[in-house]
Amino acid sequence: MADDDAKPVRRGLGGEKKPTINDVARLAGVSKKTVSRVINQSPFVKADTREKINAIIAEIGFSPDPQARGLAFRRSFLIGLVYDNSNPQYVVNMQLGMLDAMRGSGYELVVHPCNRGNPTFLADFRRFIERQKLSGVVLTPSVSEDDRVKTILEEIGCAYIRIASVPVDEPEHIIVSNDRMGGRAAARHLAELGHKTIGFISGPGTFRSSHERRGGFEEELKERGLKLPDSHIVQGAYTFDSGVSCGAELLKCDPRPTAIFAANDEMAAGVLHAIRRAGLNCPGDVSVVGFDDFQIASSVWPPLTTVRTPTREIGRMAAEKLIGMSDDDTEDQPREAAPATSPALVVRDSTGPAPR
């Protein structure tokens, strides 16, 4: 016996079953989710697909159940940005990039700062997602590196994009920042300037970016016959104050480093302060390299040589991916590799040849 769902449904045929959303989807050759979006007037369905579905709805007399429609439209046109990053410029750049993508889309941005060290972190995160009824959420490091957050989003059924320095998820859910590549660029630059005694200030151990930036830096130095001794490695907190204290500690090392690579610009700016406080000169006595190329890098003196990460572009890409998840014409497309960005070294006045 042929399955009832295989029979064409026509309007006004006595005895026929009431048309369903599955009938509309089958006759239109689209997914049920696409039909649901047309019913709920989502702006992210192509015009020709919308017209086709509306025509079939009219032809077969489909009338959505109000209660079912309410369930289908349980999401708002809100996209969330979740961060536990202490660097305000990172957050601002990420917001600007997401707003670039969302302009004219009908979506709005909701920002949620958090603290992964808080005992109520996961419960607070779940409440935020459920209370706002988000269409999707962008997760930045180090929240993005926490698989418990991913599990919550999958349980709720909320779309998400994770921004991370390495692939930590399926390609459709990740944007890779390639921090290791940036660490290598910093080491290459200092080695080519003749520096052999080099100090390094890492970020917090809870951030994968800290490990990736250090890993790339050490790999490049090793390939050039140089070593980063444990005595010349200190851990910072991605803050200016930690850069000052860590810089002062490195300057007391024997031998004193002729160059210091700090894993973000805030800490690198702190190192410049420590150098001046010690009565030394940058770059004459000590060269300094930062990471990110945020506004502070070109505002301090001397302006920082740094590794530029396109944070605003990453934010735009993340929001575009989330919005694209609302277009069902892409549902059956083959998977592509996770989008990635490439850090690039920006040379300014804080680096120079190793002193003789």
Coordinates of C-alpha atoms in Angstrom, one line a residue, residues 41 53 58 62 69 84 90 99 101 114 175 179 206 225 230 237 273 284 295 311 318-319 338 348-349 356:
Q41 CA 7.8 35.6 7.7
I53 CA 5.7 28.0 -1.0
A58 CA -3.0 28.7 -1.2
F62 CA -3.1 24.6 4.2
R69 CA 3.1 28.0 14.8
D84 CA 34.7 36.3 29.1
Y90 CA 38.5 42.8 21.6
L99 CA 26.8 44.7 13.5
A101 CA 26.9 41.7 9.0
C114 CA 30.4 36.1 31.8
I175 CA 35.8 30.2 12.7
D179 CA 47.0 32.1 16.6
T206 CA 42.5 28.9 30.5
G225 CA 68.3 27.2 16.3
D230 CA 61.9 28.4 31.2
A237 CA 46.6 37.8 32.5
H273 CA 56.1 50.9 30.9
G284 CA 67.6 50.3 21.8
Q295 CA 44.0 50.6 19.1
T311 CA 38.9 40.7 15.0
A318 CA 30.5 34.8 12.6
A319 CA 27.3 36.8 12.3
A338 CA 35.9 25.8 8.6
R348 CA 56.4 49.6 14.0
D349 CA 58.9 51.3 16.2
R356 CA 75.7 44.4 20.5

